[in-house]
XYZ file of C-alpha atoms in Angstrom:
256
model
C 3.464 23.872 -10.061
C 4.117 27.289 -8.056
C 1.507 29.874 -8.100
C 3.272 33.162 -9.709
C 2.522 35.914 -7.155
C 3.894 39.272 -8.590
C 3.968 42.270 -6.793
C 5.035 44.930 -8.962
C 6.513 47.875 -7.506
C 4.529 47.527 -4.032
C 5.982 49.071 -1.329
C 6.469 52.674 -2.698
C 3.243 53.266 -3.513
C 4.600 53.733 -7.328
C 0.678 54.682 -8.741
C 0.718 57.576 -6.624
C 3.446 59.369 -8.813
C 7.241 59.897 -8.447
C 8.586 62.870 -6.498
C 8.575 66.061 -8.799
C 6.403 64.603 -11.487
C 7.116 65.552 -15.310
C 7.962 69.200 -14.154
C 9.894 68.461 -11.120
C 9.891 71.427 -8.378
C 10.096 74.450 -10.626
C 6.247 75.287 -9.591
C 4.831 74.965 -6.010
C 6.199 71.966 -4.121
C 3.956 69.035 -4.007
C 1.672 68.769 -1.267
C 2.413 66.181 1.420
C 0.034 63.034 0.956
C -0.521 62.304 4.437
C -4.104 60.791 3.519
C -1.967 57.845 1.811
C 0.231 57.289 4.763
C -2.284 54.930 6.672
C -3.085 53.081 3.465
C 0.697 52.610 2.776
C 1.417 51.299 6.183
C -1.592 48.598 5.876
C -0.288 47.642 2.601
C 3.605 47.234 3.714
C 2.353 45.234 6.630
C -0.048 42.885 4.374
C 3.182 42.440 2.252
C 5.637 41.419 5.322
C 2.498 39.120 6.156
C 2.453 37.298 2.624
C 6.005 37.322 2.201
C 6.464 35.296 5.818
C 4.189 32.644 4.652
C 6.145 32.182 1.448
C 8.324 28.662 1.769
C 11.398 28.674 -0.297
C 11.218 24.598 -0.704
C 11.331 23.324 -3.937
C 12.053 25.785 -6.899
C 12.864 28.386 -4.575
C 10.996 31.736 -4.901
C 12.491 34.289 -7.459
C 12.757 37.769 -6.392
C 13.359 40.512 -9.052
C 13.999 44.579 -8.299
C 13.216 47.608 -10.767
C 14.495 50.893 -10.049
C 11.004 52.851 -10.952
C 12.612 56.343 -10.116
C 15.324 55.966 -12.249
C 13.374 54.502 -15.199
C 10.628 57.369 -14.960
C 13.867 60.057 -15.145
C 15.746 58.261 -17.971
C 12.883 57.334 -20.304
C 9.603 59.870 -19.732
C 11.528 63.329 -18.965
C 13.786 62.999 -22.072
C 10.599 62.822 -24.003
C 10.032 66.159 -23.030
C 13.741 67.595 -22.627
C 13.183 70.740 -24.994
C 9.933 71.962 -22.984
C 11.665 71.454 -19.409
C 14.998 73.385 -20.612
C 12.446 76.536 -21.652
C 11.035 75.728 -18.045
C 14.283 76.011 -16.208
C 15.182 78.976 -18.098
C 12.140 81.066 -16.819
C 12.991 79.662 -13.125
C 16.236 81.110 -13.498
C 14.782 84.436 -14.575
C 12.933 84.289 -11.349
C 15.806 83.748 -9.542
C 17.853 86.180 -10.976
C 15.493 88.796 -10.357
C 14.885 87.820 -6.755
C 18.832 88.135 -6.437
C 18.710 91.780 -8.399
C 16.111 92.833 -5.509
C 17.958 91.675 -2.525
C 20.880 93.525 -3.818
C 18.931 96.708 -4.442
C 19.168 96.656 -7.803
C 15.370 96.988 -8.478
C 12.581 98.889 -6.679
C 9.679 96.982 -4.798
C 6.827 97.979 -7.161
C 8.723 97.376 -10.278
C 10.375 93.812 -8.746
C 6.564 92.687 -7.712
C 5.264 93.355 -11.547
C 8.136 91.525 -13.012
C 7.618 88.845 -10.541
C 4.352 88.267 -11.537
C 4.669 88.118 -14.854
C 7.644 85.945 -14.770
C 5.141 83.301 -12.465
C 2.746 83.460 -15.176
C 5.314 82.814 -17.815
C 6.598 79.860 -15.333
C 3.224 78.370 -15.019
C 2.658 78.628 -19.366
C 6.292 77.142 -19.507
C 5.285 74.064 -16.791
C 2.095 73.494 -18.865
C 3.925 73.416 -22.117
C 6.098 70.186 -20.517
C 2.676 68.407 -19.484
C 1.075 69.236 -22.706
C 4.193 68.129 -24.772
C 4.098 64.693 -22.906
C 0.385 64.366 -22.997
C 0.522 64.626 -27.110
C 3.517 62.127 -27.134
C 1.407 59.711 -25.069
C -1.640 60.052 -27.450
C 0.675 59.305 -30.196
C 2.058 56.392 -29.143
C 0.771 52.823 -29.956
C 1.856 51.937 -26.557
C -0.939 53.971 -24.798
C -3.497 52.868 -27.346
C -5.791 51.528 -24.619
C -5.450 54.896 -22.388
C -5.921 57.092 -25.730
C -9.791 57.944 -25.398
C -9.083 59.193 -21.862
C -5.951 60.823 -22.651
C -7.374 62.722 -25.539
C -10.436 63.816 -23.008
C -7.919 64.795 -20.704
C -6.368 67.113 -23.435
C -9.915 68.292 -24.264
C -10.611 69.334 -20.188
C -7.305 70.853 -20.053
C -7.923 73.246 -22.661
C -9.754 75.677 -20.429
C -6.476 75.817 -18.153
C -4.317 76.568 -21.012
C -6.733 79.531 -22.249
C -6.528 80.740 -18.644
C -2.678 80.878 -18.173
C -2.601 82.715 -21.658
C -4.786 85.305 -20.512
C -3.213 85.690 -17.513
C 0.364 85.735 -19.395
C -0.915 88.596 -21.586
C -2.544 90.619 -18.935
C 0.789 90.653 -17.211
C 2.367 92.289 -20.119
C 1.093 95.449 -18.833
C 0.565 97.122 -15.184
C -1.133 94.607 -12.926
C -3.147 96.752 -10.662
C -4.763 94.451 -8.491
C -1.820 92.327 -7.497
C -3.404 90.363 -4.897
C -6.323 89.407 -7.031
C -3.672 88.185 -9.546
C -1.716 86.601 -7.438
C -4.719 84.393 -6.520
C -5.543 83.643 -9.862
C -1.837 82.239 -10.552
C -2.102 80.143 -7.251
C -5.453 78.665 -8.543
C -3.903 78.248 -11.927
C -1.095 76.399 -10.537
C -3.122 73.865 -8.691
C -4.994 73.064 -11.716
C -1.775 72.536 -13.575
C -0.208 70.491 -10.600
C -2.904 68.215 -11.043
C -2.752 67.682 -14.584
C 1.083 66.774 -13.927
C -0.040 64.297 -11.062
C -2.139 62.530 -13.576
C 0.462 62.488 -16.078
C 2.912 60.994 -13.912
C 0.558 58.462 -12.801
C -0.274 57.314 -16.412
C 3.645 56.946 -16.847
C 3.810 55.028 -13.426
C 1.141 52.698 -14.348
C 2.891 51.972 -17.415
C 5.905 51.536 -15.968
C 4.106 48.658 -13.434
C 2.410 47.016 -16.393
C 5.737 46.518 -18.224
C 7.521 45.106 -15.047
C 4.431 42.648 -14.756
C 5.038 41.695 -18.306
C 8.694 41.133 -17.963
C 8.180 39.293 -14.947
C 5.400 37.086 -15.860
C 7.706 36.133 -19.246
C 10.741 35.390 -16.708
C 8.850 33.400 -14.017
C 9.457 35.969 -11.546
C 7.323 35.152 -8.090
C 8.078 39.035 -6.310
C 9.484 42.121 -8.052
C 9.914 45.195 -5.800
C 10.579 48.435 -6.597
C 14.171 49.346 -5.301
C 14.018 53.277 -3.585
C 13.131 52.877 -0.162
C 12.106 49.255 -0.422
C 15.187 47.418 -0.431
C 18.161 47.806 1.866
C 20.073 44.844 1.288
C 19.879 42.139 -1.382
C 22.205 39.296 -2.423
C 23.147 40.198 -5.968
C 23.248 36.303 -6.876
C 19.396 35.502 -5.907
C 17.779 38.912 -6.240
C 17.947 39.913 -9.723
C 17.527 43.621 -11.411
C 15.001 43.744 -14.018
C 15.406 47.646 -14.593
C 17.221 47.256 -18.040
C 14.703 44.987 -19.566
C 11.692 47.107 -18.351
C 13.643 50.362 -19.448
C 14.358 48.850 -23.233
C 10.569 48.218 -23.554
C 9.383 51.543 -21.898
C 11.777 53.342 -24.604
C 9.738 51.368 -27.429
C 6.839 53.439 -26.413
C 8.497 56.639 -28.070
C 9.771 54.992 -31.794
C 10.183 58.479 -33.086
C 12.960 59.679 -30.703
């Protein structure tokens, strides 16, 4: 009997999360994970060595692919569609303000005051995206094994929520120390991004888990992530399992 060898979404470091996470690029741009490059290179080299050692004699090697990035976009982002719309609207407000300032329609001091207020409100709106996703994960039976950890994460996130709310209220009046206020916002953005990354990793782990379930049930030996991994595949021999995985992912959120 063939030994079943499942490599879930391997050469793309899925567990590190997807580009943009739940909120996209509306907050600070994500930092480059330079420290993970060497590890990823080692993993890919190891994979190549293992693939080279596989013989396809006998029953042959069953290979599948999964478009994990698209699954994240199609299943998880719609769960927080309303919150994302509010966040995107706030980002557009900032763009409009910047355009008005560039056109000379607003003075520097007024621009700085309003810009900091809108930035605080954008952080709050972005945080709401994550909190909404967190609540849906906690409520979902599909995340039951992680529920205690997710509830703990919600508790740990509360001080961030309180600080952001405090900053938004302070920004409603004249900000006397703009430099200090801006530094506070940067700290809050960093804390918020960590929460966003954690939730994105939870989503990535669930995609990986379900992919492994599908692959095991269907008898696949190898499953690859299509993004940045598969440059060519023969349709008749490499099967796309994305639709099977997507159906089970939607079942995680039965209330929609």
